[in-house]
Amino acid sequence: MAYRRSRASKDEESNDWRNGSGRTVSFDQRAARNSTGAKEEFLAPTEDEVVGGQLVGKDPKQLAIYFVLMVFVGLGNKIFNKLMTIPMHNYPNFLNLLTTTMYVPVCFAYIIPMARNGGIPKEQLDLPYKPFAVMGGLDAIAGIMQVFAATYLPGPMIILMSQSAIPISMVISKYLINAQYNKYQYAGAIIVAVGIVVVLAPTITGGGSPIWAIVMMVSCIPMTLSSVYKEISLGETELDPMYLNGMICVFQLLFSLVLCVPSSLASDPPVPIPDLPQNLLNGLKCFFGISSMTCDDDEDDGECSADHCMPNAPMFVTIYLVFNQLYNLLIILILKYGSANILWLAMTLMVPLGNVAFTLPFVPEHQGLRVTDIIGLVIICGGLGVYRFLSDAIKKYQEKHDGHESASVKEPLLDLVKDVDRVISVTGEEEDSDETEGTKSTQSRMYPDDGTGL
């Protein structure tokens, strides 16, 4: 049985909301541009082309290399996404603008020469800007919510709360574009939701505020709406993925500038709107290792948080930007030259490994996992396995089982058919010889000789 080959770009990679195989949520490469890269969490794997039980044209060694690189780079992206917020604690608005801005020159360094040389068709360049603006606005909302949540949440909580994108995206896509899911995906989404409740339970029952965990979960709504709107507005339109990302980046940056104003009041401590320009400037200084914010006795009393920019701010932010760019590039390469299932397996493995990484003593602000964190992690990982892999595993098992049964049935059936053929050939031999002349004359009348010899 041959399966649909996975493809590489955002428009090519897996826009199969309704393909009937249960692969219903489109892969969106705009995911990782948001701080946490949470949008990739709600992806269901596409199916690779398989013939004879092996991936077509795939080198096992190459797949193993892709898998190891994806795990390493993906973990680096998740870990340094949190680590960069520690020295930049006072400047989440600046971080959001910086991480978004970095994609504009990268994308347009490709777009401009390709557009001039005809690499990007004129039909794509002439598309109206409205779809890009809407997607950019939704991504800007999701991005700024994720940056602020990443600033004020512990690392393990960021990773676990990101998995809420799965049930949220399923609900939205089901009702807006009638996306189809199989029963295993519904079960996986429910299991993931239960795991999230388990993780949040101590915070809620202990009198703590789950506000930033809720913000992280709610950020999945504009993320999903962005992907759904892309499906509705662009449909099957073929777009160069870099052109798509570049155009959305421009609008995301513009909307992020506007969103800086209300979001500054959500900072901890809040930044008054008149002080916002100075806060952004201080964020730029911190990025270069220059501290601006000081507190009495260098204590954080809830009203003041002193800067500790050098050397961690320039180091952590730069490392994150490098990992984030490599992360996006590697996703494209894996989907184009590797295997989609390798990507999903790596992304699933990142969840427990990322949680363990934040418990290591050399990681800044490391902390141990609570019992509820461990239980919730196990439940969430189980839900991810059910959501992403159980349907395929059962399908392959059934195909293998049916194959064995059909093989045992086909052999006697074939023998029976051969026996019947032999009987017919013997009993009909005489009759055939008697009717030969008549048949030949009939054929000559039906198919007159046209000189072709056929």
GROMACS .gro file of C-alpha atoms in nm:
model
  454
    1MET     CA    1   0.000   0.000   0.000
    2ALA     CA    2   0.139   0.342  -0.094
    3TYR     CA    3   0.076   0.638   0.131
    4ARG     CA    4   0.074   1.006   0.046
    5ARG     CA    5   0.425   1.150   0.050
    6SER     CA    6   0.484   1.424   0.304
    7ARG     CA    7   0.595   1.757   0.160
    8ALA     CA    8   0.823   2.030   0.281
    9SER     CA    9   0.676   2.379   0.288
   10LYS     CA   10   0.398   2.527   0.490
   11ASP     CA   11   0.174   2.509   0.188
   12GLU     CA   12   0.314   2.171   0.086
   13GLU     CA   13   0.389   2.005   0.414
   14SER     CA   14   0.058   1.864   0.539
   15ASN     CA   15  -0.247   2.066   0.455
   16ASP     CA   16  -0.474   1.767   0.497
   17TRP     CA   17  -0.755   1.883   0.721
   18ARG     CA   18  -1.001   1.652   0.550
   19ASN     CA   19  -0.796   1.376   0.391
   20GLY     CA   20  -0.999   1.100   0.549
   21SER     CA   21  -0.700   0.933   0.712
   22GLY     CA   22  -0.726   1.111   1.043
   23ARG     CA   23  -0.436   1.343   0.950
   24THR     CA   24  -0.639   1.652   0.998
   25VAL     CA   25  -0.435   1.940   1.131
   26SER     CA   26  -0.208   2.124   0.893
   27PHE     CA   27   0.157   2.167   0.974
   28ASP     CA   28   0.238   2.532   1.009
   29GLN     CA   29   0.602   2.635   0.978
   30ARG     CA   30   0.516   2.972   1.117
   31ALA     CA   31   0.497   2.793   1.449
   32ALA     CA   32   0.853   2.831   1.565
   33ARG     CA   33   0.864   3.204   1.496
   34ASN     CA   34   0.658   3.250   1.809
   35SER     CA   35   0.871   3.242   2.117
   36THR     CA   36   0.780   2.898   2.240
   37GLY     CA   37   0.726   2.741   1.903
   38ALA     CA   38   0.404   2.605   2.047
   39LYS     CA   39   0.216   2.585   1.721
   40GLU     CA   40   0.394   2.270   1.616
   41GLU     CA   41   0.255   2.092   1.922
   42PHE     CA   42  -0.091   2.038   1.773
   43LEU     CA   43   0.034   1.866   1.463
   44ALA     CA   44  -0.077   1.523   1.365
   45PRO     CA   45   0.185   1.341   1.159
   46THR     CA   46   0.151   1.308   0.786
   47GLU     CA   47   0.214   0.971   0.630
   48ASP     CA   48   0.523   0.896   0.430
   49GLU     CA   49   0.522   0.697   0.109
   50VAL     CA   50   0.578   0.337   0.206
   51VAL     CA   51   0.639   0.047  -0.031
   52GLY     CA   52   0.719  -0.301   0.090
   53GLY     CA   53   0.732  -0.181   0.450
   54GLN     CA   54   1.009   0.072   0.382
   55LEU     CA   55   1.012   0.444   0.321
   56VAL     CA   56   1.059   0.520  -0.046
   57GLY     CA   57   1.398   0.674  -0.121
   58LYS     CA   58   1.491   0.712   0.247
   59ASP     CA   59   1.834   0.619   0.375
   60PRO     CA   60   1.805   0.474   0.731
   61LYS     CA   61   2.135   0.636   0.831
   62GLN     CA   62   2.015   0.971   0.701
   63LEU     CA   63   1.690   0.935   0.896
   64ALA     CA   64   1.885   0.854   1.213
   65ILE     CA   65   2.099   1.166   1.167
   66TYR     CA   66   1.789   1.381   1.112
   67PHE     CA   67   1.629   1.235   1.424
   68VAL     CA   68   1.930   1.306   1.646
   69LEU     CA   69   1.968   1.658   1.506
   70MET     CA   70   1.600   1.732   1.552
   71VAL     CA   71   1.603   1.621   1.914
   72PHE     CA   72   1.920   1.820   1.989
   73VAL     CA   73   1.817   2.139   1.809
   74GLY     CA   74   1.456   2.116   1.930
   75LEU     CA   75   1.566   2.078   2.291
   76GLY     CA   76   1.804   2.370   2.252
   77ASN     CA   77   1.521   2.579   2.112
   78LYS     CA   78   1.290   2.494   2.403
   79ILE     CA   79   1.551   2.531   2.676
   80PHE     CA   80   1.703   2.859   2.561
   81ASN     CA   81   1.358   2.997   2.492
   82LYS     CA   82   1.321   3.002   2.870
   83LEU     CA   83   1.683   3.076   2.960
   84MET     CA   84   1.692   3.396   2.755
   85THR     CA   85   1.402   3.537   2.958
   86ILE     CA   86   1.595   3.508   3.286
   87PRO     CA   87   1.846   3.791   3.229
   88MET     CA   88   1.588   3.972   3.011
   89HIS     CA   89   1.316   3.942   3.276
   90ASN     CA   90   1.228   4.311   3.261
   91TYR     CA   91   1.205   4.324   2.882
   92PRO     CA   92   0.955   4.071   2.739
   93ASN     CA   93   0.828   4.332   2.491
   94PHE     CA   94   1.178   4.379   2.355
   95LEU     CA   95   1.231   4.003   2.331
   96ASN     CA   96   0.912   3.962   2.134
   97LEU     CA   97   1.011   4.238   1.890
   98LEU     CA   98   1.365   4.104   1.856
   99THR     CA   99   1.268   3.743   1.785
  100THR     CA  100   1.009   3.856   1.528
  101THR     CA  101   1.237   4.113   1.364
  102MET     CA  102   1.515   3.859   1.308
  103TYR     CA  103   1.301   3.670   1.056
  104VAL     CA  104   1.238   3.969   0.831
  105PRO     CA  105   1.596   4.006   0.692
  106VAL     CA  106   1.642   3.629   0.680
  107CYS     CA  107   1.326   3.577   0.474
  108PHE     CA  108   1.379   3.874   0.244
  109ALA     CA  109   1.741   3.781   0.179
  110TYR     CA  110   1.580   3.489  -0.005
  111ILE     CA  111   1.265   3.660  -0.135
  112ILE     CA  112   1.425   3.959  -0.311
  113PRO     CA  113   1.671   3.772  -0.537
  114MET     CA  114   1.421   3.493  -0.604
  115ALA     CA  115   1.152   3.743  -0.703
  116ARG     CA  116   1.392   3.923  -0.938
  117ASN     CA  117   1.505   3.599  -1.103
  118GLY     CA  118   1.154   3.459  -1.141
  119GLY     CA  119   1.201   3.198  -0.870
  120ILE     CA  120   0.880   3.321  -0.710
  121PRO     CA  121   0.600   3.336  -0.970
  122LYS     CA  122   0.440   3.672  -1.038
  123GLU     CA  123   0.101   3.525  -0.948
  124GLN     CA  124   0.221   3.480  -0.592
  125LEU     CA  125   0.371   3.829  -0.573
  126ASP     CA  126   0.042   3.978  -0.695
  127LEU     CA  127  -0.169   3.816  -0.424
  128PRO     CA  128  -0.356   4.065  -0.201
  129TYR     CA  129  -0.197   4.144   0.132
  130LYS     CA  130  -0.510   4.088   0.339
  131PRO     CA  131  -0.450   3.717   0.415
  132PHE     CA  132  -0.092   3.790   0.521
  133ALA     CA  133  -0.209   4.078   0.740
  134VAL     CA  134  -0.474   3.868   0.915
  135MET     CA  135  -0.233   3.580   0.978
  136GLY     CA  136   0.036   3.824   1.089
  137GLY     CA  137  -0.204   3.986   1.336
  138LEU     CA  138  -0.310   3.652   1.483
  139ASP     CA  139   0.051   3.535   1.506
  140ALA     CA  140   0.144   3.863   1.676
  141ILE     CA  141  -0.120   3.806   1.944
  142ALA     CA  142  -0.007   3.448   1.999
  143GLY     CA  143   0.360   3.543   1.997
  144ILE     CA  144   0.339   3.819   2.254
  145MET     CA  145   0.126   3.603   2.485
  146GLN     CA  146   0.382   3.323   2.462
  147VAL     CA  147   0.680   3.548   2.530
  148PHE     CA  148   0.518   3.692   2.842
  149ALA     CA  149   0.409   3.346   2.961
  150ALA     CA  150   0.761   3.210   2.901
  151THR     CA  151   0.903   3.497   3.105
  152TYR     CA  152   0.696   3.427   3.414
  153LEU     CA  153   0.646   3.049   3.400
  154PRO     CA  154   0.904   2.785   3.499
  155GLY     CA  155   1.058   2.594   3.209
  156PRO     CA  156   0.879   2.259   3.259
  157MET     CA  157   0.543   2.435   3.282
  158ILE     CA  158   0.603   2.608   2.946
  159ILE     CA  159   0.661   2.276   2.771
  160LEU     CA  160   0.364   2.105   2.931
  161MET     CA  161   0.119   2.393   2.880
  162SER     CA  162   0.218   2.407   2.512
  163GLN     CA  163   0.060   2.065   2.466
  164SER     CA  164  -0.282   2.222   2.527
  165ALA     CA  165  -0.262   2.330   2.165
  166ILE     CA  166  -0.376   1.979   2.068
  167PRO     CA  167  -0.727   1.976   2.221
  168ILE     CA  168  -0.780   2.348   2.155
  169SER     CA  169  -0.688   2.321   1.788
  170MET     CA  170  -0.907   2.014   1.744
  171VAL     CA  171  -1.214   2.197   1.875
  172ILE     CA  172  -1.156   2.507   1.663
  173SER     CA  173  -1.074   2.326   1.339
  174LYS     CA  174  -1.364   2.085   1.389
  175TYR     CA  175  -1.622   2.362   1.412
  176LEU     CA  176  -1.474   2.611   1.164
  177ILE     CA  177  -1.367   2.388   0.877
  178ASN     CA  178  -1.522   2.055   0.976
  179ALA     CA  179  -1.184   1.887   1.019
  180GLN     CA  180  -1.215   1.511   1.065
  181TYR     CA  181  -1.040   1.323   1.346
  182ASN     CA  182  -1.032   0.955   1.428
  183LYS     CA  183  -1.128   0.815   1.766
  184TYR     CA  184  -0.766   0.772   1.871
  185GLN     CA  185  -0.694   1.139   1.819
  186TYR     CA  186  -0.997   1.233   2.027
  187ALA     CA  187  -0.878   0.996   2.299
  188GLY     CA  188  -0.525   1.137   2.283
  189ALA     CA  189  -0.651   1.495   2.311
  190ILE     CA  190  -0.862   1.406   2.616
  191ILE     CA  191  -0.566   1.233   2.781
  192VAL     CA  192  -0.347   1.538   2.718
  193ALA     CA  193  -0.614   1.764   2.873
  194VAL     CA  194  -0.630   1.541   3.180
  195GLY     CA  195  -0.251   1.560   3.216
  196ILE     CA  196  -0.262   1.939   3.199
  197VAL     CA  197  -0.525   1.949   3.475
  198VAL     CA  198  -0.304   1.726   3.690
  199VAL     CA  199  -0.007   1.960   3.641
  200LEU     CA  200  -0.212   2.270   3.726
  201ALA     CA  201  -0.394   2.117   4.025
  202PRO     CA  202  -0.134   2.209   4.293
  203THR     CA  203  -0.119   2.570   4.173
  204ILE     CA  204  -0.497   2.609   4.180
  205THR     CA  205  -0.564   2.424   4.505
  206GLY     CA  206  -0.261   2.577   4.678
  207GLY     CA  207  -0.384   2.932   4.632
  208GLY     CA  208  -0.136   3.017   4.359
  209SER     CA  209  -0.224   3.211   4.047
  210PRO     CA  210  -0.244   3.007   3.727
  211ILE     CA  211  -0.280   3.324   3.518
  212TRP     CA  212   0.034   3.279   3.304
  213ALA     CA  213  -0.036   2.910   3.250
  214ILE     CA  214  -0.380   3.011   3.125
  215VAL     CA  215  -0.222   3.278   2.904
  216MET     CA  216   0.002   3.011   2.749
  217MET     CA  217  -0.297   2.788   2.681
  218VAL     CA  218  -0.513   3.071   2.545
  219SER     CA  219  -0.231   3.169   2.306
  220CYS     CA  220  -0.313   2.849   2.118
  221ILE     CA  221  -0.644   3.003   2.006
  222PRO     CA  222  -0.499   3.276   1.777
  223MET     CA  223  -0.236   3.023   1.666
  224THR     CA  224  -0.501   2.782   1.547
  225LEU     CA  225  -0.715   3.058   1.399
  226SER     CA  226  -0.415   3.169   1.195
  227SER     CA  227  -0.374   2.823   1.042
  228VAL     CA  228  -0.748   2.783   0.988
  229TYR     CA  229  -0.770   3.123   0.820
  230LYS     CA  230  -0.483   3.023   0.591
  231GLU     CA  231  -0.683   2.718   0.484
  232ILE     CA  232  -0.996   2.925   0.425
  233SER     CA  233  -0.839   3.224   0.249
  234LEU     CA  234  -0.565   3.059   0.045
  235GLY     CA  235  -0.695   2.705   0.011
  236GLU     CA  236  -0.486   2.509  -0.238
  237THR     CA  237  -0.295   2.816  -0.360
  238GLU     CA  238   0.070   2.722  -0.407
  239LEU     CA  239   0.299   2.962  -0.224
  240ASP     CA  240   0.672   2.970  -0.175
  241PRO     CA  241   0.713   2.899   0.200
  242MET     CA  242   0.979   3.167   0.247
  243TYR     CA  243   0.763   3.426   0.071
  244LEU     CA  244   0.466   3.328   0.286
  245ASN     CA  245   0.667   3.348   0.607
  246GLY     CA  246   0.837   3.671   0.505
  247MET     CA  247   0.512   3.852   0.429
  248ILE     CA  248   0.353   3.731   0.750
  249CYS     CA  249   0.664   3.835   0.945
  250VAL     CA  250   0.630   4.192   0.823
  251PHE     CA  251   0.271   4.221   0.940
  252GLN     CA  252   0.344   4.033   1.261
  253LEU     CA  253   0.615   4.284   1.342
  254LEU     CA  254   0.384   4.579   1.272
  255PHE     CA  255   0.110   4.437   1.491
  256SER     CA  256   0.363   4.352   1.763
  257LEU     CA  257   0.466   4.718   1.778
  258VAL     CA  258   0.104   4.814   1.841
  259LEU     CA  259   0.054   4.537   2.098
  260CYS     CA  260   0.356   4.660   2.295
  261VAL     CA  261   0.138   4.935   2.441
  262PRO     CA  262  -0.129   4.729   2.620
  263SER     CA  263   0.107   4.440   2.696
  264SER     CA  264   0.351   4.670   2.879
  265LEU     CA  265   0.095   4.695   3.159
  266ALA     CA  266   0.102   4.315   3.193
  267SER     CA  267   0.473   4.312   3.277
  268ASP     CA  268   0.585   4.222   3.629
  269PRO     CA  269   0.639   4.488   3.749
  270PRO     CA  270   0.413   4.681   3.508
  271VAL     CA  271   0.571   4.931   3.273
  272PRO     CA  272   0.372   5.256   3.249
  273ILE     CA  273   0.295   5.346   2.888
  274PRO     CA  274   0.500   5.669   2.897
  275ASP     CA  275   0.801   5.459   3.009
  276LEU     CA  276   0.763   5.203   2.731
  277PRO     CA  277   1.015   5.361   2.486
  278GLN     CA  278   1.278   5.372   2.762
  279ASN     CA  279   1.198   5.011   2.854
  280LEU     CA  280   1.256   4.902   2.494
  281LEU     CA  281   1.583   5.094   2.483
  282ASN     CA  282   1.695   4.934   2.810
  283GLY     CA  283   1.606   4.596   2.662
  284LEU     CA  284   1.836   4.669   2.368
  285LYS     CA  285   2.113   4.768   2.610
  286CYS     CA  286   2.060   4.448   2.809
  287PHE     CA  287   2.089   4.246   2.489
  288PHE     CA  288   2.437   4.396   2.452
  289GLY     CA  289   2.520   4.324   2.818
  290ILE     CA  290   2.450   4.666   2.970
  291SER     CA  291   2.232   4.662   3.283
  292SER     CA  292   1.999   4.955   3.341
  293MET     CA  293   1.756   4.850   3.615
  294THR     CA  294   1.885   4.848   3.971
  295CYS     CA  295   1.710   4.788   4.302
  296ASP     CA  296   1.796   4.873   4.661
  297ASP     CA  297   2.012   4.600   4.813
  298ASP     CA  298   1.978   4.417   4.481
  299GLU     CA  299   1.660   4.252   4.605
  300ASP     CA  300   1.348   4.166   4.417
  301ASP     CA  301   1.058   4.261   4.643
  302GLY     CA  302   0.790   4.220   4.379
  303GLU     CA  303   0.808   4.586   4.288
  304CYS     CA  304   1.157   4.584   4.141
  305SER     CA  305   1.369   4.330   3.956
  306ALA     CA  306   1.731   4.424   3.900
  307ASP     CA  307   1.905   4.359   3.569
  308HIS     CA  308   2.178   4.096   3.545
  309CYS     CA  309   2.251   4.129   3.176
  310MET     CA  310   2.618   4.043   3.145
  311PRO     CA  311   2.712   3.786   3.023
  312ASN     CA  312   2.393   3.579   3.012
  313ALA     CA  313   2.165   3.814   2.818
  314PRO     CA  314   2.371   3.843   2.498
  315MET     CA  315   2.480   3.479   2.522
  316PHE     CA  316   2.140   3.318   2.591
  317VAL     CA  317   1.945   3.535   2.347
  318THR     CA  318   2.196   3.480   2.065
  319ILE     CA  319   2.205   3.105   2.126
  320TYR     CA  320   1.825   3.094   2.121
  321LEU     CA  321   1.808   3.286   1.792
  322VAL     CA  322   2.058   3.044   1.635
  323PHE     CA  323   1.871   2.738   1.763
  324ASN     CA  324   1.540   2.885   1.649
  325GLN     CA  325   1.664   2.948   1.295
  326LEU     CA  326   1.816   2.598   1.277
  327TYR     CA  327   1.494   2.453   1.416
  328ASN     CA  328   1.286   2.601   1.134
  329LEU     CA  329   1.540   2.499   0.871
  330LEU     CA  330   1.563   2.145   1.005
  331ILE     CA  331   1.186   2.103   0.999
  332ILE     CA  332   1.183   2.191   0.629
  333LEU     CA  333   1.473   1.956   0.554
  334ILE     CA  334   1.321   1.666   0.745
  335LEU     CA  335   0.984   1.699   0.576
  336LYS     CA  336   1.146   1.734   0.234
  337TYR     CA  337   1.427   1.481   0.249
  338GLY     CA  338   1.352   1.275   0.558
  339SER     CA  339   1.041   1.136   0.723
  340ALA     CA  340   0.745   1.312   0.882
  341ASN     CA  341   0.718   1.035   1.141
  342ILE     CA  342   1.079   1.099   1.242
  343LEU     CA  343   0.981   1.461   1.307
  344TRP     CA  344   0.681   1.370   1.522
  345LEU     CA  345   0.875   1.110   1.718
  346ALA     CA  346   1.148   1.365   1.790
  347MET     CA  347   0.895   1.629   1.895
  348THR     CA  348   0.720   1.385   2.125
  349LEU     CA  349   1.051   1.283   2.283
  350MET     CA  350   1.135   1.650   2.346
  351VAL     CA  351   0.854   1.679   2.602
  352PRO     CA  352   1.000   1.451   2.872
  353LEU     CA  353   1.361   1.538   2.786
  354GLY     CA  354   1.287   1.910   2.809
  355ASN     CA  355   1.128   1.866   3.150
  356VAL     CA  356   1.426   1.666   3.274
  357ALA     CA  357   1.669   1.927   3.135
  358PHE     CA  358   1.523   2.198   3.359
  359THR     CA  359   1.597   1.985   3.667
  360LEU     CA  360   1.971   1.963   3.596
  361PRO     CA  361   2.179   2.153   3.854
  362PHE     CA  362   2.383   2.350   3.598
  363VAL     CA  363   2.071   2.493   3.430
  364PRO     CA  364   1.985   2.842   3.562
  365GLU     CA  365   1.676   2.849   3.787
  366HIS     CA  366   1.660   2.471   3.784
  367GLN     CA  367   1.401   2.309   4.007
  368GLY     CA  368   1.288   1.959   4.083
  369LEU     CA  369   0.970   1.812   3.945
  370ARG     CA  370   0.678   1.775   4.184
  371VAL     CA  371   0.495   1.446   4.205
  372THR     CA  372   0.202   1.598   4.017
  373ASP     CA  373   0.444   1.724   3.750
  374ILE     CA  374   0.576   1.372   3.697
  375ILE     CA  375   0.227   1.218   3.688
  376GLY     CA  376   0.106   1.489   3.453
  377LEU     CA  377   0.411   1.445   3.232
  378VAL     CA  378   0.349   1.070   3.201
  379ILE     CA  379  -0.018   1.128   3.120
  380ILE     CA  380   0.059   1.398   2.862
  381CYS     CA  381   0.327   1.187   2.693
  382GLY     CA  382   0.083   0.898   2.682
  383GLY     CA  383  -0.177   1.126   2.523
  384LEU     CA  384   0.075   1.246   2.265
  385GLY     CA  385   0.157   0.886   2.178
  386VAL     CA  386  -0.210   0.801   2.134
  387TYR     CA  387  -0.278   1.116   1.933
  388ARG     CA  388   0.019   1.089   1.700
  389PHE     CA  389   0.100   0.720   1.667
  390LEU     CA  390  -0.167   0.478   1.789
  391SER     CA  391  -0.385   0.494   1.478
  392ASP     CA  392  -0.090   0.413   1.251
  393ALA     CA  393   0.029   0.134   1.479
  394ILE     CA  394  -0.314  -0.032   1.482
  395LYS     CA  395  -0.354   0.014   1.107
  396LYS     CA  396  -0.019  -0.149   1.036
  397TYR     CA  397  -0.096  -0.435   1.273
  398GLN     CA  398  -0.432  -0.495   1.105
  399GLU     CA  399  -0.276  -0.483   0.759
  400LYS     CA  400  -0.014  -0.734   0.863
  401HIS     CA  401  -0.274  -0.958   1.027
  402ASP     CA  402  -0.508  -0.936   0.726
  403GLY     CA  403  -0.215  -1.008   0.497
  404HIS     CA  404  -0.140  -1.335   0.676
  405GLU     CA  405  -0.505  -1.439   0.665
  406SER     CA  406  -0.545  -1.352   0.298
  407ALA     CA  407  -0.230  -1.545   0.210
  408SER     CA  408  -0.363  -1.860   0.377
  409VAL     CA  409  -0.696  -1.825   0.194
  410LYS     CA  410  -0.566  -1.731  -0.149
  411GLU     CA  411  -0.364  -2.048  -0.209
  412PRO     CA  412  -0.655  -2.301  -0.199
  413LEU     CA  413  -0.873  -2.058  -0.390
  414LEU     CA  414  -0.613  -2.035  -0.664
  415ASP     CA  415  -0.587  -2.414  -0.677
  416LEU     CA  416  -0.965  -2.436  -0.710
  417VAL     CA  417  -0.969  -2.183  -0.994
  418LYS     CA  418  -0.695  -2.376  -1.174
  419ASP     CA  419  -0.893  -2.701  -1.140
  420VAL     CA  420  -1.204  -2.534  -1.281
  421ASP     CA  421  -1.001  -2.397  -1.571
  422ARG     CA  422  -0.868  -2.744  -1.650
  423VAL     CA  423  -1.218  -2.892  -1.646
  424ILE     CA  424  -1.351  -2.620  -1.875
  425SER     CA  425  -1.061  -2.659  -2.116
  426VAL     CA  426  -1.115  -3.034  -2.146
  427THR     CA  427  -1.495  -3.041  -2.173
  428GLY     CA  428  -1.509  -2.744  -2.403
  429GLU     CA  429  -1.237  -2.860  -2.638
  430GLU     CA  430  -1.474  -3.044  -2.870
  431GLU     CA  431  -1.726  -2.765  -2.875
  432ASP     CA  432  -1.457  -2.510  -2.950
  433SER     CA  433  -1.334  -2.710  -3.247
  434ASP     CA  434  -1.689  -2.737  -3.388
  435GLU     CA  435  -1.749  -2.367  -3.361
  436THR     CA  436  -1.414  -2.250  -3.489
  437GLU     CA  437  -1.527  -2.175  -3.841
  438GLY     CA  438  -1.833  -1.988  -3.723
  439THR     CA  439  -1.633  -1.784  -3.478
  440LYS     CA  440  -1.380  -1.689  -3.739
  441SER     CA  441  -1.648  -1.572  -3.978
  442THR     CA  442  -1.815  -1.373  -3.704
  443GLN     CA  443  -1.486  -1.206  -3.612
  444SER     CA  444  -1.423  -1.118  -3.973
  445ARG     CA  445  -1.759  -0.945  -3.991
  446MET     CA  446  -1.708  -0.759  -3.660
  447TYR     CA  447  -1.347  -0.656  -3.722
  448PRO     CA  448  -1.283  -0.617  -4.097
  449ASP     CA  449  -0.922  -0.639  -4.207
  450ASP     CA  450  -0.780  -0.287  -4.221
  451GLY     CA  451  -0.435  -0.389  -4.326
  452THR     CA  452  -0.278  -0.343  -3.983
  453GLY     CA  453  -0.259  -0.711  -3.904
  454LEU     CA  454  -0.444  -0.650  -3.573
   0.00000   0.00000   0.00000
